[in-house]
PDB file of C-alpha atoms in Angstrom:
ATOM      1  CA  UNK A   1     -13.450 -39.343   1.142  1.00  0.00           C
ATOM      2  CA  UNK A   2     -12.184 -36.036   2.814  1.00  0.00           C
ATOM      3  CA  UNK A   3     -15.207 -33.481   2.076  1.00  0.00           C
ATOM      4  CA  UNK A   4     -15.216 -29.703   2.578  1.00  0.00           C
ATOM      5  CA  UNK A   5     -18.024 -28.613   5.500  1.00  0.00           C
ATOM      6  CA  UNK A   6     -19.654 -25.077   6.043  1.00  0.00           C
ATOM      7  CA  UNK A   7     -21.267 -23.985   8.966  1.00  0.00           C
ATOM      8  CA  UNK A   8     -23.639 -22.627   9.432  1.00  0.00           C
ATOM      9  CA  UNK A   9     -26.066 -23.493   6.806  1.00  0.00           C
ATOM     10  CA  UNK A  10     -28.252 -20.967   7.213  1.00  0.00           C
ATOM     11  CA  UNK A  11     -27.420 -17.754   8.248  1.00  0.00           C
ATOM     12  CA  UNK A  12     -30.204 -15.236   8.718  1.00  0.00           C
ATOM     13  CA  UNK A  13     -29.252 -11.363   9.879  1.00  0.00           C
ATOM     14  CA  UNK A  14     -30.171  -7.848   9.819  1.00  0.00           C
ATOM     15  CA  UNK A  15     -29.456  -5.097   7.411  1.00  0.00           C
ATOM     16  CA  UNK A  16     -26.219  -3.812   8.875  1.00  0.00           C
ATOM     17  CA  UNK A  17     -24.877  -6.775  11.008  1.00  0.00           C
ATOM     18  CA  UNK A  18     -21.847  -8.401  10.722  1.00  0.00           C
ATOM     19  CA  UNK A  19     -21.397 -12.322  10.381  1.00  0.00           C
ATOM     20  CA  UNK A  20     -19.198 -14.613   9.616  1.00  0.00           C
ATOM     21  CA  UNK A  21     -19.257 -17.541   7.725  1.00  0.00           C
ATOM     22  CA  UNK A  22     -16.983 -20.846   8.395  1.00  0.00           C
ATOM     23  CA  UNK A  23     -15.555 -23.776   6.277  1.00  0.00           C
ATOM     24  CA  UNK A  24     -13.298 -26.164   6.839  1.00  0.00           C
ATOM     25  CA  UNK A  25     -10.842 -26.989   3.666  1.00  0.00           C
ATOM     26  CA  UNK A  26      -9.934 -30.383   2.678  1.00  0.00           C
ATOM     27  CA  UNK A  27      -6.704 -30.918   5.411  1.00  0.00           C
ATOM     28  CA  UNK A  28      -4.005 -31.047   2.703  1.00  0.00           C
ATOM     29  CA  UNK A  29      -5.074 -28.283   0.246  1.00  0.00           C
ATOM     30  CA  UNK A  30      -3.267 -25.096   0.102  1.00  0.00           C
ATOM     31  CA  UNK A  31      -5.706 -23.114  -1.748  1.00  0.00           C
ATOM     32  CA  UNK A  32      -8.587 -21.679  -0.502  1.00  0.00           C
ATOM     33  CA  UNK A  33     -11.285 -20.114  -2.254  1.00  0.00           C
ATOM     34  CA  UNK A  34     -15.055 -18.006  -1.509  1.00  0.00           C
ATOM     35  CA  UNK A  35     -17.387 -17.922  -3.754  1.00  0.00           C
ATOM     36  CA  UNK A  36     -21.027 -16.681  -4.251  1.00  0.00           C
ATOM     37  CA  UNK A  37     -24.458 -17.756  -5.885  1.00  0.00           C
ATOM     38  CA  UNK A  38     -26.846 -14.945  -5.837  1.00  0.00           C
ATOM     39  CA  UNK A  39     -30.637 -17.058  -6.395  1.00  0.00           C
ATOM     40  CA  UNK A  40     -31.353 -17.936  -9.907  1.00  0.00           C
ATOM     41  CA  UNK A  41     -27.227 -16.589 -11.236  1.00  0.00           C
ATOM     42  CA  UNK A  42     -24.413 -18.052 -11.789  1.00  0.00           C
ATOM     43  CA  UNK A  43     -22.199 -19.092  -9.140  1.00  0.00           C
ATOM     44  CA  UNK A  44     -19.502 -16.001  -8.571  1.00  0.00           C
ATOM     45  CA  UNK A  45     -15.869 -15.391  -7.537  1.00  0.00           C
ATOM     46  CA  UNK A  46     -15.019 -14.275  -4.723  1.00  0.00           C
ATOM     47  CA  UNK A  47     -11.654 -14.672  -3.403  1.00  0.00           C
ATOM     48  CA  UNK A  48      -8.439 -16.811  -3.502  1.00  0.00           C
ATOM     49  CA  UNK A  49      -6.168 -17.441  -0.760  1.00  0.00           C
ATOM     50  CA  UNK A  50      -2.835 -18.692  -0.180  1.00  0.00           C
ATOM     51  CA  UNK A  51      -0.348 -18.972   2.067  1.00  0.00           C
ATOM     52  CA  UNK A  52      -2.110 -16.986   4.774  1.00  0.00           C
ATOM     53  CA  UNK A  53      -3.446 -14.489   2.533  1.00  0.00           C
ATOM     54  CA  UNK A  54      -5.409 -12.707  -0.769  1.00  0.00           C
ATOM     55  CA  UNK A  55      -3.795 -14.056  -3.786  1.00  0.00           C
ATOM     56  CA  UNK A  56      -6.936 -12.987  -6.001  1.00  0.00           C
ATOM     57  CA  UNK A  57     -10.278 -10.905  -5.988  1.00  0.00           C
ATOM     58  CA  UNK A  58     -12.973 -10.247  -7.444  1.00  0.00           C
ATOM     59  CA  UNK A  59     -14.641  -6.317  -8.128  1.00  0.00           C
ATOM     60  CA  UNK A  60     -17.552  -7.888  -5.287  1.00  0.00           C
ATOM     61  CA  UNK A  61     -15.040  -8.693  -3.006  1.00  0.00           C
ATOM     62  CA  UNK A  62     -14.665  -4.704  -1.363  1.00  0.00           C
ATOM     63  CA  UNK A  63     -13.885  -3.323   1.974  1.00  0.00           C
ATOM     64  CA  UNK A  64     -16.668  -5.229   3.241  1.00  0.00           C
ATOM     65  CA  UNK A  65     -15.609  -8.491   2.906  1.00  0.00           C
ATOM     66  CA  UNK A  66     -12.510 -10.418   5.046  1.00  0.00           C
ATOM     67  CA  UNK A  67     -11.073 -13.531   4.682  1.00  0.00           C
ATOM     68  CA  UNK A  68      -8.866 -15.261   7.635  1.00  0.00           C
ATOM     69  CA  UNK A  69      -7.446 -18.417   8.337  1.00  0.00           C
ATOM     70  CA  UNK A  70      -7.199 -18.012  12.129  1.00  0.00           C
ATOM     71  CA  UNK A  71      -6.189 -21.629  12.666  1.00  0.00           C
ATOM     72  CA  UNK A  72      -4.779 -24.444  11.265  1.00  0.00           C
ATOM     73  CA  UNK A  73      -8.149 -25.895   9.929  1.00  0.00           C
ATOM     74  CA  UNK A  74     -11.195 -22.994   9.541  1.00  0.00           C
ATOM     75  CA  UNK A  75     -11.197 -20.498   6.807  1.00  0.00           C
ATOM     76  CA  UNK A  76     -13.518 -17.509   7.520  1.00  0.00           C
ATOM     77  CA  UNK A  77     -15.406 -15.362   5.606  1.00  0.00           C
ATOM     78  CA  UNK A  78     -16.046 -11.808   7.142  1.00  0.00           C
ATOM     79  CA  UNK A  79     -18.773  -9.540   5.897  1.00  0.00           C
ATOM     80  CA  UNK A  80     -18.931  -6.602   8.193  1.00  0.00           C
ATOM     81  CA  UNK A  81     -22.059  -4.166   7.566  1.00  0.00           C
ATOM     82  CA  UNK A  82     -24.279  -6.690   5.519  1.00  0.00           C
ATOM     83  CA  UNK A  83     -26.337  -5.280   2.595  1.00  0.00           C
ATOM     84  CA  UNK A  84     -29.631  -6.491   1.265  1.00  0.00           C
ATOM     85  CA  UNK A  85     -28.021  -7.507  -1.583  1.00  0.00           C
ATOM     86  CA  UNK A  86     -25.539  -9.646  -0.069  1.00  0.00           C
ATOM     87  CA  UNK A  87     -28.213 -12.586   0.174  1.00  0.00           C
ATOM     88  CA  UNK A  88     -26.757 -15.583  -1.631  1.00  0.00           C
ATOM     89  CA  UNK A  89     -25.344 -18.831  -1.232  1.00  0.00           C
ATOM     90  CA  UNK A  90     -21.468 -18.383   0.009  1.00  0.00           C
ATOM     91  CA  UNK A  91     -19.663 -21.368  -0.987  1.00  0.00           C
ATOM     92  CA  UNK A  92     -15.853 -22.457   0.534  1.00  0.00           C
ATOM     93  CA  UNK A  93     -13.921 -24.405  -1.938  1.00  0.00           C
ATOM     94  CA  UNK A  94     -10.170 -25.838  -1.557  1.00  0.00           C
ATOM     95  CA  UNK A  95      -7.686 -27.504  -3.716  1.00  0.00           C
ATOM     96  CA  UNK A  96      -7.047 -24.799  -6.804  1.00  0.00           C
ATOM     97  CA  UNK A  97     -11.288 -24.364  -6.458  1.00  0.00           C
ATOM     98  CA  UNK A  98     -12.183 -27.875  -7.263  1.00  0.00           C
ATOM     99  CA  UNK A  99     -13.466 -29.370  -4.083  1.00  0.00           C
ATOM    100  CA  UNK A 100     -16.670 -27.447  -2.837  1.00  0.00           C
ATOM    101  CA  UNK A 101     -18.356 -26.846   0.264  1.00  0.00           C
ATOM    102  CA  UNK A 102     -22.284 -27.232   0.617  1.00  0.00           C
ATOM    103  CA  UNK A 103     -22.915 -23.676   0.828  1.00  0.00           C
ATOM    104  CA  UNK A 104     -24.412 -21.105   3.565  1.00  0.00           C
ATOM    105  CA  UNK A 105     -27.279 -19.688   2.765  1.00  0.00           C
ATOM    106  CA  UNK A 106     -27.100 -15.434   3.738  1.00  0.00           C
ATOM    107  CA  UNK A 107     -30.306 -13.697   4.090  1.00  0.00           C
ATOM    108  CA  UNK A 108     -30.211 -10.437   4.668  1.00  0.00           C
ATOM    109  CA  UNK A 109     -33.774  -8.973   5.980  1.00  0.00           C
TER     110      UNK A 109
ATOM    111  CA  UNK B   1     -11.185 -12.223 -20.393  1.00  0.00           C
ATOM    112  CA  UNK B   2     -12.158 -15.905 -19.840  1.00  0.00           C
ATOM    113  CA  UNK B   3     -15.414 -16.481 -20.490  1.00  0.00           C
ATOM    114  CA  UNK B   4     -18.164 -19.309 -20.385  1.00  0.00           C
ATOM    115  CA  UNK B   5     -20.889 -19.846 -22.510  1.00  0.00           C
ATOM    116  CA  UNK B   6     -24.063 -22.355 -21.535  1.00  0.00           C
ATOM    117  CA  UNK B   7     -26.270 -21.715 -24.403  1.00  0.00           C
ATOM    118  CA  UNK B   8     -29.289 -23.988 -23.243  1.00  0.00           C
ATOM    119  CA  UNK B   9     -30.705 -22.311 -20.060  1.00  0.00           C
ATOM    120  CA  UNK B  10     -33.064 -25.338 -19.871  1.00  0.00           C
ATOM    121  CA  UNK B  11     -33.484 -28.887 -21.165  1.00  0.00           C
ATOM    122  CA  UNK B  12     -35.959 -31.438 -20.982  1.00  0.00           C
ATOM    123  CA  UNK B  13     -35.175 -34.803 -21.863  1.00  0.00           C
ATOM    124  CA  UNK B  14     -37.154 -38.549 -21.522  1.00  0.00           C
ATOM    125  CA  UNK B  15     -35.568 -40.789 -18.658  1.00  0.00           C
ATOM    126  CA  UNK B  16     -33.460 -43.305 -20.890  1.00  0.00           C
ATOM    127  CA  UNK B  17     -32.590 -40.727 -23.410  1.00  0.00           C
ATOM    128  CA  UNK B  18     -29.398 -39.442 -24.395  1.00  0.00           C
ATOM    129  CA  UNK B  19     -28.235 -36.227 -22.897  1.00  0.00           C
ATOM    130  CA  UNK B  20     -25.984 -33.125 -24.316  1.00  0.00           C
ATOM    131  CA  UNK B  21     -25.169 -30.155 -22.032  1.00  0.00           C
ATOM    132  CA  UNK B  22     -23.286 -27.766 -24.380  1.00  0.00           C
ATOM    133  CA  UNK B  23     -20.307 -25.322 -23.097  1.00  0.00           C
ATOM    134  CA  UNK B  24     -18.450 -23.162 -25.002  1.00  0.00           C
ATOM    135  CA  UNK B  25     -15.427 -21.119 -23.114  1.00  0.00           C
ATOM    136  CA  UNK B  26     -13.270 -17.997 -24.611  1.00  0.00           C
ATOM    137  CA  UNK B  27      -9.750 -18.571 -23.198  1.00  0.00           C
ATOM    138  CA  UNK B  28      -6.051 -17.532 -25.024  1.00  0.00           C
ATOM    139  CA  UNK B  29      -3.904 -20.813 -23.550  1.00  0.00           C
ATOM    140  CA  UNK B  30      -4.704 -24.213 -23.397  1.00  0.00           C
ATOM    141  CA  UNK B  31      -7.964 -24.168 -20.687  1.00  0.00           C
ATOM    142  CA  UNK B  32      -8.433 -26.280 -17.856  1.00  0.00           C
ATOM    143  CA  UNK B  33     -12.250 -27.239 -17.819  1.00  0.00           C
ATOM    144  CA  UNK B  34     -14.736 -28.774 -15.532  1.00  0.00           C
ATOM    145  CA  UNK B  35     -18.220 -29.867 -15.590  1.00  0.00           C
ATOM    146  CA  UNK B  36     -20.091 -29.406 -12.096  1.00  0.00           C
ATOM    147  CA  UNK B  37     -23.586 -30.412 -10.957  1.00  0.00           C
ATOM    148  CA  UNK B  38     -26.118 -28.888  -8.539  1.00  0.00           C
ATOM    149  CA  UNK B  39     -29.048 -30.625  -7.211  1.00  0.00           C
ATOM    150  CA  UNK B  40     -31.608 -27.719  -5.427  1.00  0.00           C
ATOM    151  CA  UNK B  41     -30.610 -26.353  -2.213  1.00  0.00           C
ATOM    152  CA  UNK B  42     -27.466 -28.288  -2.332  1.00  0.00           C
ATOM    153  CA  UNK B  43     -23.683 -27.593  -3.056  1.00  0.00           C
ATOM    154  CA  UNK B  44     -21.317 -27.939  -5.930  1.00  0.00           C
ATOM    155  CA  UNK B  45     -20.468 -32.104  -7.134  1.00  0.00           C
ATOM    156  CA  UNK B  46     -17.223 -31.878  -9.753  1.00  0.00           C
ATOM    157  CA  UNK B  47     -18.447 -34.302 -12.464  1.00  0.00           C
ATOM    158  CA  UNK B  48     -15.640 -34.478 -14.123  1.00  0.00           C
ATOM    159  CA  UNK B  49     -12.723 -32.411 -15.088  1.00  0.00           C
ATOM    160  CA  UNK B  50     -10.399 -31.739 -18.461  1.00  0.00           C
ATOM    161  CA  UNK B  51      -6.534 -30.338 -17.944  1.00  0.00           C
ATOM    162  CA  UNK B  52      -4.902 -32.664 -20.520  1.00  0.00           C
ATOM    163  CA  UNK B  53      -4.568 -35.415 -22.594  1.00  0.00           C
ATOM    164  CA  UNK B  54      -7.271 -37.472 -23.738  1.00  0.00           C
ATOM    165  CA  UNK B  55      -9.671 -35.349 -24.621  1.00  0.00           C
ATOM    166  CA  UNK B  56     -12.881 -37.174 -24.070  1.00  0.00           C
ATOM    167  CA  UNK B  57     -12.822 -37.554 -20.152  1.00  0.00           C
ATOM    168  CA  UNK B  58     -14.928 -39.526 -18.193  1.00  0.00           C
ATOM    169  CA  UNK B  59     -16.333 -38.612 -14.888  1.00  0.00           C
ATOM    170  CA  UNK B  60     -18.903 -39.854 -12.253  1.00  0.00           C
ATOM    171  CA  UNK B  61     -22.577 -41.001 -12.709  1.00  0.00           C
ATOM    172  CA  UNK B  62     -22.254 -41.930 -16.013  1.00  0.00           C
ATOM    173  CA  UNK B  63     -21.454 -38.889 -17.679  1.00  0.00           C
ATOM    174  CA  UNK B  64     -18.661 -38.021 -19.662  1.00  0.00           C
ATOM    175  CA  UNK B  65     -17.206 -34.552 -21.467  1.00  0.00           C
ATOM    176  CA  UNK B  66     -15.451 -33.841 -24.839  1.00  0.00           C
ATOM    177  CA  UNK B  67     -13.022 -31.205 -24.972  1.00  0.00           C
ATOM    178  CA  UNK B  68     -13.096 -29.916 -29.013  1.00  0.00           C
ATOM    179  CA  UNK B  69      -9.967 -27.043 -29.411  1.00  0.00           C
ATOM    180  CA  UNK B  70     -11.258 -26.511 -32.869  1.00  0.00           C
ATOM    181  CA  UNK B  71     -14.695 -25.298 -31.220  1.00  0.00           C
ATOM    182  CA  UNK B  72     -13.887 -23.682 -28.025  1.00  0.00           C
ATOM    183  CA  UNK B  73     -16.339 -26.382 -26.675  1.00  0.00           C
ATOM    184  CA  UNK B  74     -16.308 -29.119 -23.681  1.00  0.00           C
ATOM    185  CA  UNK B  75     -19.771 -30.309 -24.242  1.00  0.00           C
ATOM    186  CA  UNK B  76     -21.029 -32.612 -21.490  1.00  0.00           C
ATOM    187  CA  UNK B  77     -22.647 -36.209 -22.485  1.00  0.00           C
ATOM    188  CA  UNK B  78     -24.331 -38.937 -20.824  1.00  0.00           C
ATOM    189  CA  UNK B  79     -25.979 -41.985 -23.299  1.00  0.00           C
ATOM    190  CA  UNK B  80     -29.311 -42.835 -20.823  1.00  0.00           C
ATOM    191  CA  UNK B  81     -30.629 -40.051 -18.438  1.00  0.00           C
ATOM    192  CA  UNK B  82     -32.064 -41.255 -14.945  1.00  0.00           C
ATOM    193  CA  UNK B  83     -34.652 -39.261 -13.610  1.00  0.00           C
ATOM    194  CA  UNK B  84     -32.149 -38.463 -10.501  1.00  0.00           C
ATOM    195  CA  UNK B  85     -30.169 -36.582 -13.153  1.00  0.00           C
ATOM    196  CA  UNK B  86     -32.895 -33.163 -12.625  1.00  0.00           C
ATOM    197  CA  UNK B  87     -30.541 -30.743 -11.738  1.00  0.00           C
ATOM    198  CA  UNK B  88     -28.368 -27.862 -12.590  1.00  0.00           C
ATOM    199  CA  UNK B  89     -25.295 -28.277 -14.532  1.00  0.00           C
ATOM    200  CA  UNK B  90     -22.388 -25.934 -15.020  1.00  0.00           C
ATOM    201  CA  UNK B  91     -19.407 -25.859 -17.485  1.00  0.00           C
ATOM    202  CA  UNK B  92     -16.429 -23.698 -15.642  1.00  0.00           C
ATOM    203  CA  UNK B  93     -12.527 -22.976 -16.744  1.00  0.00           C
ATOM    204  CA  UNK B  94      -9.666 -21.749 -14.465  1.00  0.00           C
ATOM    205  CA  UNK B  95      -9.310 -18.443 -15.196  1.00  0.00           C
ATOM    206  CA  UNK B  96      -6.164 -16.290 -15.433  1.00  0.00           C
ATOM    207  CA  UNK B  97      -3.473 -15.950 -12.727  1.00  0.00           C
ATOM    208  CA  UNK B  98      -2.305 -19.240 -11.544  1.00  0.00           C
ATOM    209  CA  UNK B  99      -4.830 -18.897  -8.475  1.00  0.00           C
ATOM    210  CA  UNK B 100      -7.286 -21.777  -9.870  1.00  0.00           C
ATOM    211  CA  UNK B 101     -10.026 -19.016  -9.542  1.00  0.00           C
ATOM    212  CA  UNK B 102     -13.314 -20.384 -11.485  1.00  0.00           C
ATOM    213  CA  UNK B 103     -15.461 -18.659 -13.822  1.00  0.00           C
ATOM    214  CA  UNK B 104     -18.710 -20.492 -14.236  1.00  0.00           C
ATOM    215  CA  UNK B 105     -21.155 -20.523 -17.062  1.00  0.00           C
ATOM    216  CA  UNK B 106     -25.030 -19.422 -16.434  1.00  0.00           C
ATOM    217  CA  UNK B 107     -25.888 -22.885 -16.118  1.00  0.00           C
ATOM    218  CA  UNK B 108     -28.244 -25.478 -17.506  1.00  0.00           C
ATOM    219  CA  UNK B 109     -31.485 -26.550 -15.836  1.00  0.00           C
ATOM    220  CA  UNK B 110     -32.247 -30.341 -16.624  1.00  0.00           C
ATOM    221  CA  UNK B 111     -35.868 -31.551 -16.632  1.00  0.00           C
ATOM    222  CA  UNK B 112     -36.401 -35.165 -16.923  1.00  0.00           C
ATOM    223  CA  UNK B 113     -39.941 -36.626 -17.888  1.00  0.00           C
ATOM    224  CA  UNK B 114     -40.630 -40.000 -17.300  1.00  0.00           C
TER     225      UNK B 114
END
């Protein structure tokens, strides 16, 4: 069964960094979706995309954030300056937001 | 705004008991709901999912969801719990604007004793 994968799992960087987080969609879907669960909340909104770009976002999603589909296959999400608070679990999900990802875990020290 | 509502932040049943996960969701139109689970440290599994139709829907491992219009409620159901059912289960709708965004419910901790 086609599965959606996120690299890397965990992802541990610096107050101020920039990283980048990576998923895969399911091959056929054409929506694409980031979402995030802050430990111990409720899993979050992030961003919808479709047909190479924003269709949707959320008040989290600011200036910081990016989303890109530089190929056929990945779907990136961009934070640029990371923020303490921007520790969570990031998950990719495809296919109107049904299909999910495993997550990468962001910690921010 | 759509809205979900998991009043039980945590549960504790007996393996071989019955289980109900309530969820109750604000939404004007007719809602598209789904019932995901989350075992620690791990992603998102869909359980099952309601757009139309029947309105008791069945779904994988067992369990099975009734969407209620009258009650704003898609409560989630399973008749024997297995202690592999510990986890964290939560009731989502699609919100507005066509984008099949999720909003998610706090979620619901299940404990099983043995």
């Amino acid at each position: 069964e086609p599965e959606v994968t996120q690299t890397p799992s965990h992802q541990v960087t610096q107050m101020g960094q920039e990283v980048i987080l990576r998923c895969v969609p399911i091959s056929n879907h054409l929506y694409f979706y980031w979402y995030r669960q802050i430990l111990g909340q409720k899993v979050e909104f992030l961003v919808s995309f479709y047909n190479n770009e924003i269709s949707e976002k959320s008040e989290i999603f600011d200036d910081q954030f990016s989303v890109e589909r530089p190929d056929g296959s990945n779907f990136t999400l961009k934070i640029r300056s990371t923020k303490l608070e921007d520790s969570a679990m990031y998950f990719c999900a495809s296919g109107e937001g049904q299909y999910f990802g495993p997550g990468t875990r962001l910690t921010v020290t | 705004a759509q809205s979900v509502t998991q009043p039980d932040i945590h549960i504790t049943v007996s393996e071989g008991a019955s289980l109900e996960l309530r969820c109750n969701y604000s939404y004007g139109a007719t809602p598209y709901l789904f019932w995901y689970v989350q075992s620690p440290g791990q992603g998102l599994q869909l359980l099952l999912k309601y757009f139309s139709g029947d309105t008791l829907v069945q779904g994988i491992k067992g369990f099975e969801a009734e969407f209620k219009r009258s009650q704003s409620s898609f409560n989630l159901r399973k008749p024997s719990v297995h202690w592999s059912d510990a986890a964290e289960y939560f009731c989502a709708v699609y919100g507005s604007g066509n984008t099949g965004k999720l909003i998610f419910g706090q979620g619901t901790t299940l404990q099983v004793k043995p």
